[in-house]
mmCIF file of C-alpha atoms in Angstrom:
data_model
loop_
_atom_site.group_PDB
_atom_site.id
_atom_site.type_symbol
_atom_site.label_atom_id
_atom_site.label_comp_id
_atom_site.label_asym_id
_atom_site.label_seq_id
_atom_site.Cartn_x
_atom_site.Cartn_y
_atom_site.Cartn_z
ATOM 1 C CA MET A 1 77.663 21.484 23.125
ATOM 2 C CA LYS A 2 77.208 18.219 21.260
ATOM 3 C CA TYR A 3 74.387 17.307 23.695
ATOM 4 C CA ILE A 4 72.705 20.677 23.130
ATOM 5 C CA GLY A 5 72.956 20.131 19.351
ATOM 6 C CA LYS A 6 71.325 16.732 19.657
ATOM 7 C CA TYR A 7 68.597 18.265 21.821
ATOM 8 C CA PHE A 8 67.714 20.841 19.172
ATOM 9 C CA LEU A 9 67.836 18.197 16.453
ATOM 10 C CA LEU A 10 65.387 15.948 18.337
ATOM 11 C CA ALA A 11 63.114 18.902 19.124
ATOM 12 C CA GLY A 12 63.024 19.872 15.467
ATOM 13 C CA MET A 13 62.098 16.324 14.437
ATOM 14 C CA PHE A 14 59.295 16.255 17.038
ATOM 15 C CA VAL A 15 57.796 19.521 15.756
ATOM 16 C CA ALA A 16 57.904 18.270 12.152
ATOM 17 C CA VAL A 17 56.197 14.967 13.021
ATOM 18 C CA ALA A 18 53.561 16.741 15.104
ATOM 19 C CA GLY A 19 52.858 19.113 12.241
ATOM 20 C CA LEU A 20 52.364 16.243 9.801
ATOM 21 C CA SER A 21 50.072 14.481 12.264
ATOM 22 C CA LEU A 22 47.978 17.595 12.770
ATOM 23 C CA ARG A 23 47.689 18.149 9.009
ATOM 24 C CA ALA A 24 46.562 14.530 8.548
ATOM 25 C CA GLN A 25 43.885 15.001 11.204
ATOM 26 C CA VAL A 26 42.621 18.193 9.538
ATOM 27 C CA ASN A 27 42.481 16.524 6.124
ATOM 28 C CA TYR A 28 40.643 13.520 7.543
ATOM 29 C CA LEU A 29 38.053 15.518 9.477
ATOM 30 C CA ALA A 30 37.267 18.065 6.760
ATOM 31 C CA PRO A 31 34.491 16.064 4.999
ATOM 32 C CA SER A 32 32.411 15.952 8.201
ATOM 33 C CA ASN A 33 31.647 19.660 7.725
ATOM 34 C CA ALA A 34 29.578 18.878 4.614
ATOM 35 C CA LEU A 35 25.835 18.348 4.819
ATOM 36 C CA VAL A 36 24.990 14.639 4.686
ATOM 37 C CA SER A 37 22.098 15.238 2.329
ATOM 38 C CA ALA A 38 24.025 17.461 -0.071
ATOM 39 C CA PRO A 39 26.201 16.306 -2.962
ATOM 40 C CA ALA A 40 29.883 15.797 -2.239
ATOM 41 C CA SER A 41 31.708 19.123 -1.942
ATOM 42 C CA THR A 42 35.053 20.020 -3.376
ATOM 43 C CA LEU A 43 37.948 22.126 -2.182
ATOM 44 C CA ASP A 44 39.575 24.628 -4.512
ATOM 45 C CA SER A 45 43.168 23.470 -4.764
ATOM 46 C CA GLY A 46 44.228 27.099 -4.890
ATOM 47 C CA GLN A 47 42.756 27.881 -1.478
ATOM 48 C CA PRO A 48 44.412 27.336 1.908
ATOM 49 C CA ASP A 49 43.601 24.261 3.984
ATOM 50 C CA ASP A 50 41.002 26.085 6.090
ATOM 51 C CA SER A 51 38.876 27.214 3.111
ATOM 52 C CA VAL A 52 35.089 26.787 3.364
ATOM 53 C CA LEU A 53 33.539 23.742 1.675
ATOM 54 C CA THR A 54 31.276 24.592 -1.240
ATOM 55 C CA ILE A 55 27.794 23.007 -1.320
ATOM 56 C CA LYS A 56 26.789 22.361 -4.927
ATOM 57 C CA LYS A 57 23.033 21.991 -4.452
ATOM 58 C CA ARG A 58 20.488 23.262 -1.965
ATOM 59 C CA VAL A 59 19.079 20.529 0.228
ATOM 60 C CA ASP A 60 15.618 22.149 0.174
ATOM 61 C CA GLU A 61 14.993 21.842 -3.584
ATOM 62 C CA VAL A 62 12.200 19.361 -4.268
ATOM 63 C CA ASN A 63 11.575 17.780 -7.686
ATOM 64 C CA VAL A 64 8.199 16.185 -8.403
ATOM 65 C CA LEU A 65 7.174 14.301 -11.529
ATOM 66 C CA PHE A 66 3.432 14.147 -12.214
ATOM 67 C CA ILE A 67 0.892 13.534 -14.955
ATOM 68 C CA ALA A 68 -2.385 15.237 -15.848
ATOM 69 C CA THR A 69 -5.375 13.535 -17.462
ATOM 70 C CA ASP A 70 -8.764 14.708 -18.726
ATOM 71 C CA LYS A 71 -12.129 13.279 -17.700
ATOM 72 C CA HIS A 72 -11.662 10.439 -20.202
ATOM 73 C CA GLY A 73 -8.299 9.458 -18.705
ATOM 74 C CA LYS A 74 -6.315 10.804 -21.678
ATOM 75 C CA PHE A 75 -2.955 12.433 -20.985
ATOM 76 C CA VAL A 76 -2.896 16.227 -21.311
ATOM 77 C CA ARG A 77 0.554 17.368 -22.423
ATOM 78 C CA ASN A 78 0.171 21.097 -23.192
ATOM 79 C CA LEU A 79 -0.242 22.650 -19.737
ATOM 80 C CA ASP A 80 1.864 25.323 -18.009
ATOM 81 C CA GLU A 81 2.863 26.199 -14.448
ATOM 82 C CA LYS A 82 -0.139 28.545 -14.069
ATOM 83 C CA ASP A 83 -2.494 25.595 -14.605
ATOM 84 C CA PHE A 84 -1.520 23.946 -11.304
ATOM 85 C CA ALA A 85 -1.519 24.664 -7.589
ATOM 86 C CA ILE A 86 0.907 22.912 -5.250
ATOM 87 C CA LEU A 87 1.037 22.510 -1.489
ATOM 88 C CA ASP A 88 4.067 21.179 0.371
ATOM 89 C CA ASP A 89 3.353 20.285 3.989
ATOM 90 C CA HIS A 90 0.005 22.087 3.509
ATOM 91 C CA LYS A 91 1.701 25.373 2.458
ATOM 92 C CA PRO A 92 2.435 26.936 -0.944
ATOM 93 C CA PRO A 93 6.123 26.724 -1.913
ATOM 94 C CA GLN A 94 8.457 29.563 -1.052
ATOM 95 C CA SER A 95 9.468 29.760 -4.724
ATOM 96 C CA ILE A 96 9.210 27.783 -7.968
ATOM 97 C CA VAL A 97 12.585 26.978 -9.504
ATOM 98 C CA LYS A 98 11.415 25.419 -12.767
ATOM 99 C CA PHE A 99 8.438 23.827 -14.484
ATOM 100 C CA ARG A 100 8.526 21.931 -17.748
ATOM 101 C CA ARG A 101 6.963 19.142 -19.734
ATOM 102 C CA GLU A 102 9.257 16.182 -19.216
ATOM 103 C CA THR A 103 8.929 13.883 -22.195
ATOM 104 C CA ASP A 104 12.570 12.987 -22.733
ATOM 105 C CA LEU A 105 14.212 12.558 -19.325
ATOM 106 C CA PRO A 106 16.285 9.345 -19.092
ATOM 107 C CA ILE A 107 14.464 6.416 -17.493
ATOM 108 C CA GLU A 108 15.884 4.139 -14.818
ATOM 109 C CA LEU A 109 13.507 1.211 -14.655
ATOM 110 C CA GLY A 110 13.201 -1.905 -12.560
ATOM 111 C CA LEU A 111 11.033 -4.781 -13.796
ATOM 112 C CA LEU A 112 10.003 -7.042 -10.899
ATOM 113 C CA ILE A 113 8.245 -10.240 -11.995
ATOM 114 C CA ASP A 114 6.513 -12.537 -9.550
ATOM 115 C CA THR A 115 7.537 -16.123 -10.306
ATOM 116 C CA SER A 116 5.647 -17.783 -7.439
ATOM 117 C CA GLY A 117 3.397 -20.771 -8.054
ATOM 118 C CA SER A 118 0.255 -18.635 -7.819
ATOM 119 C CA VAL A 119 1.006 -16.839 -11.116
ATOM 120 C CA ARG A 120 1.590 -19.960 -13.205
ATOM 121 C CA GLY A 121 -1.540 -19.646 -15.385
ATOM 122 C CA ARG A 122 -0.427 -16.688 -17.520
ATOM 123 C CA PHE A 123 3.293 -16.715 -16.865
ATOM 124 C CA ASP A 124 4.487 -17.311 -20.442
ATOM 125 C CA PHE A 125 2.258 -14.600 -21.863
ATOM 126 C CA GLU A 126 3.377 -12.144 -19.178
ATOM 127 C CA GLN A 127 7.012 -12.823 -20.065
ATOM 128 C CA ASP A 128 6.362 -12.067 -23.728
ATOM 129 C CA ALA A 129 4.472 -8.869 -22.860
ATOM 130 C CA ALA A 130 7.274 -7.750 -20.536
ATOM 131 C CA VAL A 131 9.901 -8.333 -23.226
ATOM 132 C CA SER A 132 7.914 -6.289 -25.736
ATOM 133 C CA PHE A 133 7.579 -3.489 -23.175
ATOM 134 C CA LEU A 134 11.322 -3.382 -22.489
ATOM 135 C CA GLN A 135 12.152 -3.381 -26.191
ATOM 136 C CA ASN A 136 9.838 -0.416 -26.789
ATOM 137 C CA THR A 137 10.770 1.556 -23.672
ATOM 138 C CA VAL A 138 14.526 1.250 -23.117
ATOM 139 C CA ARG A 139 16.459 3.384 -25.601
ATOM 140 C CA PRO A 140 20.121 2.428 -26.191
ATOM 141 C CA ASN A 141 22.706 4.809 -24.725
ATOM 142 C CA PHE A 142 19.957 6.747 -22.943
ATOM 143 C CA ASP A 143 17.707 4.646 -20.684
ATOM 144 C CA LYS A 144 18.599 1.635 -18.564
ATOM 145 C CA ALA A 145 16.690 -1.121 -16.808
ATOM 146 C CA PHE A 146 17.171 -4.177 -14.633
ATOM 147 C CA VAL A 147 15.159 -7.385 -14.213
ATOM 148 C CA VAL A 148 14.384 -9.119 -10.905
ATOM 149 C CA GLY A 149 12.485 -12.363 -10.492
ATOM 150 C CA PHE A 150 10.999 -12.999 -7.081
ATOM 151 C CA ASN A 151 9.149 -15.734 -5.237
ATOM 152 C CA GLY A 152 10.179 -16.372 -1.635
ATOM 153 C CA HIS A 153 13.475 -14.645 -2.506
ATOM 154 C CA SER A 154 14.543 -11.997 -4.984
ATOM 155 C CA GLN A 155 17.012 -12.832 -7.734
ATOM 156 C CA MET A 156 18.712 -10.217 -9.923
ATOM 157 C CA MET A 157 18.435 -11.703 -13.389
ATOM 158 C CA GLN A 158 20.010 -8.735 -15.177
ATOM 159 C CA ASN A 159 21.517 -5.642 -13.598
ATOM 160 C CA PHE A 160 21.230 -2.181 -15.135
ATOM 161 C CA THR A 161 21.765 -2.231 -18.888
ATOM 162 C CA ASP A 162 20.489 -0.478 -22.001
ATOM 163 C CA SER A 163 20.613 -3.712 -23.997
ATOM 164 C CA ALA A 164 17.154 -4.954 -24.948
ATOM 165 C CA ALA A 165 18.682 -8.324 -25.875
ATOM 166 C CA LEU A 166 20.172 -8.860 -22.395
ATOM 167 C CA LEU A 167 16.957 -7.737 -20.694
ATOM 168 C CA SER A 168 14.842 -10.028 -22.885
ATOM 169 C CA ALA A 169 17.093 -13.002 -22.209
ATOM 170 C CA ALA A 170 16.838 -12.325 -18.470
ATOM 171 C CA VAL A 171 13.025 -12.320 -18.585
ATOM 172 C CA HIS A 172 12.951 -15.597 -20.494
ATOM 173 C CA ARG A 173 15.266 -17.254 -17.961
ATOM 174 C CA LEU A 174 12.670 -16.804 -15.234
ATOM 175 C CA GLN A 175 11.013 -19.987 -13.950
ATOM 176 C CA ASP A 176 7.828 -20.054 -11.898
ATOM 177 C CA GLY A 177 7.319 -21.700 -8.513
ATOM 178 C CA GLY A 178 7.601 -20.982 -4.775
ATOM 179 C CA GLY A 179 6.097 -18.463 -2.340
ATOM 180 C CA THR A 180 5.794 -14.670 -2.648
ATOM 181 C CA ALA A 181 7.948 -11.982 -0.994
ATOM 182 C CA LEU A 182 6.625 -8.919 -2.814
ATOM 183 C CA TYR A 183 7.492 -6.322 -0.167
ATOM 184 C CA ASP A 184 11.077 -7.557 0.090
ATOM 185 C CA ALA A 185 11.489 -7.359 -3.690
ATOM 186 C CA ILE A 186 10.255 -3.746 -3.805
ATOM 187 C CA TYR A 187 12.265 -2.683 -0.761
ATOM 188 C CA ARG A 188 15.528 -4.158 -2.008
ATOM 189 C CA ALA A 189 15.111 -2.951 -5.595
ATOM 190 C CA CYS A 190 14.638 0.616 -4.343
ATOM 191 C CA HIS A 191 17.324 0.448 -1.659
ATOM 192 C CA ASP A 192 19.986 -1.379 -3.664
ATOM 193 C CA ASN A 193 19.413 -0.052 -7.180
ATOM 194 C CA LEU A 194 17.361 3.120 -7.304
ATOM 195 C CA ILE A 195 17.946 5.263 -4.220
ATOM 196 C CA LYS A 196 20.336 8.147 -4.837
ATOM 197 C CA ASP A 197 21.858 10.428 -2.219
ATOM 198 C CA HIS A 198 23.644 12.687 -4.693
ATOM 199 C CA GLU A 199 22.004 12.962 -8.096
ATOM 200 C CA ASP A 200 23.974 14.903 -10.691
ATOM 201 C CA HIS A 201 21.955 13.650 -13.674
ATOM 202 C CA PRO A 202 18.149 13.769 -13.181
ATOM 203 C CA SER A 203 16.165 10.749 -14.334
ATOM 204 C CA ARG A 204 12.761 9.159 -14.015
ATOM 205 C CA ARG A 205 12.965 6.243 -11.607
ATOM 206 C CA ALA A 206 10.197 3.684 -11.874
ATOM 207 C CA ILE A 207 9.407 0.095 -10.990
ATOM 208 C CA VAL A 208 6.951 -2.136 -12.826
ATOM 209 C CA VAL A 209 5.694 -4.994 -10.651
ATOM 210 C CA VAL A 210 3.958 -7.964 -12.238
ATOM 211 C CA SER A 211 2.339 -9.916 -9.386
ATOM 212 C CA ASP A 212 -0.896 -11.033 -7.754
ATOM 213 C CA GLY A 213 0.059 -8.983 -4.669
ATOM 214 C CA GLU A 214 -0.433 -11.916 -2.292
ATOM 215 C CA ASP A 215 2.672 -11.556 -0.123
ATOM 216 C CA ASN A 216 3.297 -14.442 2.286
ATOM 217 C CA GLN A 217 7.063 -14.557 2.921
ATOM 218 C CA SER A 218 8.476 -11.024 3.237
ATOM 219 C CA GLU A 219 10.674 -9.836 6.077
ATOM 220 C CA PHE A 220 9.727 -6.225 5.359
ATOM 221 C CA SER A 221 6.178 -4.911 5.696
ATOM 222 C CA GLU A 222 4.039 -3.179 3.098
ATOM 223 C CA ALA A 223 4.576 0.142 4.913
ATOM 224 C CA GLN A 224 8.361 -0.323 4.868
ATOM 225 C CA ALA A 225 8.350 -1.143 1.157
ATOM 226 C CA ILE A 226 6.301 1.999 0.414
ATOM 227 C CA GLU A 227 8.535 4.169 2.591
ATOM 228 C CA MET A 228 11.676 2.958 0.828
ATOM 229 C CA ALA A 229 10.091 3.672 -2.564
ATOM 230 C CA GLN A 230 9.190 7.181 -1.373
ATOM 231 C CA ARG A 231 12.710 7.779 -0.089
ATOM 232 C CA ALA A 232 14.110 6.650 -3.444
ATOM 233 C CA GLU A 233 11.521 8.819 -5.257
ATOM 234 C CA VAL A 234 10.417 5.811 -7.283
ATOM 235 C CA ILE A 235 7.070 5.587 -9.068
ATOM 236 C CA ILE A 236 5.592 2.086 -8.887
ATOM 237 C CA TYR A 237 3.317 0.649 -11.551
ATOM 238 C CA ALA A 238 1.621 -2.649 -10.769
ATOM 239 C CA ILE A 239 0.108 -5.169 -13.178
ATOM 240 C CA SER A 240 -2.015 -7.758 -11.435
ATOM 241 C CA THR A 241 -1.723 -11.387 -12.491
ATOM 242 C CA ASP A 242 -5.055 -12.253 -10.881
ATOM 243 C CA ASP A 243 -7.516 -13.434 -13.533
ATOM 244 C CA SER A 244 -10.403 -14.357 -11.233
ATOM 245 C CA GLY A 245 -12.456 -11.305 -12.109
ATOM 246 C CA LEU A 246 -12.798 -10.541 -8.391
ATOM 247 C CA VAL A 247 -11.143 -7.804 -6.321
ATOM 248 C CA LEU A 248 -8.907 -9.828 -4.038
ATOM 249 C CA ARG A 249 -6.702 -8.799 -1.113
ATOM 250 C CA GLY A 250 -3.597 -8.759 -3.310
ATOM 251 C CA ASP A 251 -5.236 -6.381 -5.780
ATOM 252 C CA LYS A 252 -5.866 -3.909 -2.955
ATOM 253 C CA VAL A 253 -2.214 -4.172 -1.925
ATOM 254 C CA LEU A 254 -1.039 -3.357 -5.462
ATOM 255 C CA GLN A 255 -3.428 -0.412 -5.612
ATOM 256 C CA ARG A 256 -2.169 1.035 -2.301
ATOM 257 C CA ILE A 257 1.487 0.738 -3.323
ATOM 258 C CA ALA A 258 0.851 2.394 -6.689
ATOM 259 C CA ASP A 259 -1.229 5.198 -5.175
ATOM 260 C CA ALA A 260 1.338 5.989 -2.481
ATOM 261 C CA THR A 261 4.130 6.451 -5.043
ATOM 262 C CA GLY A 262 2.228 8.319 -7.753
ATOM 263 C CA GLY A 263 1.939 5.276 -9.997
ATOM 264 C CA ARG A 264 -0.974 3.250 -11.289
ATOM 265 C CA ALA A 265 -2.316 -0.262 -10.832
ATOM 266 C CA PHE A 266 -3.709 -2.332 -13.691
ATOM 267 C CA PHE A 267 -6.018 -5.332 -13.412
ATOM 268 C CA PRO A 268 -6.063 -7.068 -16.802
ATOM 269 C CA PHE A 269 -8.672 -9.791 -17.055
ATOM 270 C CA ARG A 270 -7.939 -10.970 -20.606
ATOM 271 C CA MET A 271 -4.545 -11.923 -21.986
ATOM 272 C CA LYS A 272 -4.419 -9.038 -24.442
ATOM 273 C CA ASP A 273 -5.120 -6.582 -21.628
ATOM 274 C CA ILE A 274 -1.695 -7.391 -20.165
ATOM 275 C CA LYS A 275 0.022 -5.955 -23.234
ATOM 276 C CA ASN A 276 -2.303 -2.956 -23.108
ATOM 277 C CA SER A 277 -1.247 -2.355 -19.501
ATOM 278 C CA PHE A 278 2.431 -2.312 -20.443
ATOM 279 C CA SER A 279 1.654 0.041 -23.348
ATOM 280 C CA ALA A 280 -0.183 2.427 -21.015
ATOM 281 C CA ILE A 281 2.849 2.533 -18.678
ATOM 282 C CA GLU A 282 5.177 3.216 -21.600
ATOM 283 C CA ASP A 283 2.929 6.082 -22.741
ATOM 284 C CA GLU A 284 2.729 7.565 -19.255
ATOM 285 C CA LEU A 285 6.496 7.588 -18.814
ATOM 286 C CA ARG A 286 6.663 9.900 -21.855
ATOM 287 C CA SER A 287 3.814 12.178 -20.710
ATOM 288 C CA GLN A 288 5.034 13.660 -17.442
ATOM 289 C CA TYR A 289 5.612 17.130 -16.080
ATOM 290 C CA ILE A 290 8.285 18.098 -13.571
ATOM 291 C CA ILE A 291 8.144 20.929 -11.059
ATOM 292 C CA SER A 292 11.062 21.988 -8.871
ATOM 293 C CA TYR A 293 10.559 24.309 -5.918
ATOM 294 C CA HIS A 294 11.829 25.454 -2.536
ATOM 295 C CA PRO A 295 9.339 24.580 0.239
ATOM 296 C CA ALA A 296 8.191 27.143 2.766
ATOM 297 C CA ASP A 297 9.346 26.700 6.387
ATOM 298 C CA PHE A 298 11.681 23.902 5.369
ATOM 299 C CA GLU A 299 13.759 22.080 7.963
ATOM 300 C CA ALA A 300 16.255 19.288 7.214
ATOM 301 C CA ASP A 301 14.839 17.135 9.991
ATOM 302 C CA GLY A 302 14.117 13.862 8.162
ATOM 303 C CA ARG A 303 10.368 14.344 8.552
ATOM 304 C CA TYR A 304 7.781 13.164 5.998
ATOM 305 C CA ARG A 305 6.225 16.121 4.164
ATOM 306 C CA PRO A 306 2.984 15.568 2.178
ATOM 307 C CA ILE A 307 2.606 16.959 -1.346
ATOM 308 C CA GLU A 308 -0.630 17.924 -3.069
ATOM 309 C CA ILE A 309 -0.750 19.054 -6.703
ATOM 310 C CA THR A 310 -4.104 20.036 -8.171
ATOM 311 C CA ALA A 311 -5.154 21.233 -11.619
ATOM 312 C CA LEU A 312 -6.886 24.611 -11.780
ATOM 313 C CA LYS A 313 -8.672 23.749 -15.015
ATOM 314 C CA LYS A 314 -12.012 21.965 -14.829
ATOM 315 C CA ASP A 315 -12.180 18.197 -15.426
ATOM 316 C CA LEU A 316 -8.413 17.664 -15.121
ATOM 317 C CA GLN A 317 -6.908 15.166 -12.705
ATOM 318 C CA VAL A 318 -3.333 15.095 -11.413
ATOM 319 C CA ARG A 319 -1.427 12.062 -10.206
ATOM 320 C CA SER A 320 1.886 12.364 -8.358
ATOM 321 C CA ARG A 321 3.687 10.925 -5.353
ATOM 322 C CA ARG A 322 1.990 11.890 -2.128
ATOM 323 C CA GLY A 323 5.039 13.179 -0.302
ATOM 324 C CA TYR A 324 8.720 12.824 0.472
ATOM 325 C CA TYR A 325 11.157 12.567 3.353
ATOM 326 C CA ALA A 326 13.195 15.683 4.016
ATOM 327 C CA PRO A 327 16.939 15.092 4.217
ATOM 328 C CA ARG A 328 18.417 14.993 7.684
ATOM 329 C CA GLN A 329 21.186 17.515 8.300
#
């Protein structure tokens, strides 16, 4: 009998251990049922272990920031949803979720300043203009920005902060010299600082690049830098440091990058025009609209889907990003 008792005791211990092991496996594997592109899901603690995961946000909701200008290039801020037509992947959206004038959404801003030897001529003035821009744009306890200096390599001078003093000090610590890796700087700023898989608090994400656009040392290509900006839904504004008065190869690069992300490129010839360029960017960031919609025939296949927003009123122009990458389920 004592052997039989030991047998049942060992069997009971085996069943208990196996049950704990199985429960551990179930708890470990549960997150894999969630969509990769959706925000993290939560389990109701009052539900049994096999309850269904709750997806907080639809993966097919697209948010697009855009601006509208009149024939003189002035921002038009009093338009409504009925004043625009939108195509997603060449089709009208399945439904519009919301439309509003977005003048007060928090800003997440990256300032990328080219410190290579080719920008030496106006470097000090550009630093002062950049500091003034940050002081006027970044609101304490609301917006945040970071500063990167780049030549052949990128250097984070100041990570995200809402402190104008810290941002200003970072800009003034920059020293010129070296080659230019523009594409790497854009790619890494978007990938490391601005891309968001699960966004609970909407914000305007933008990069301001101050450079001559003459890349000669990047590991990433122009196309890769643009794609990463599009994936991060970042608008890029470019201020050229070229003061030759000619349209050079680097200027065309800056224009392409800005156009592809819904931003704008500036080509200041005189010193004072640099400050005017920063002021125009600041104004634009406060003059945007946002439209959210569900695309027609949407598939979470990771494919690039073009966007086209047009104004229905005469003499109005719209500028927005040209498309986005669908999440991959």
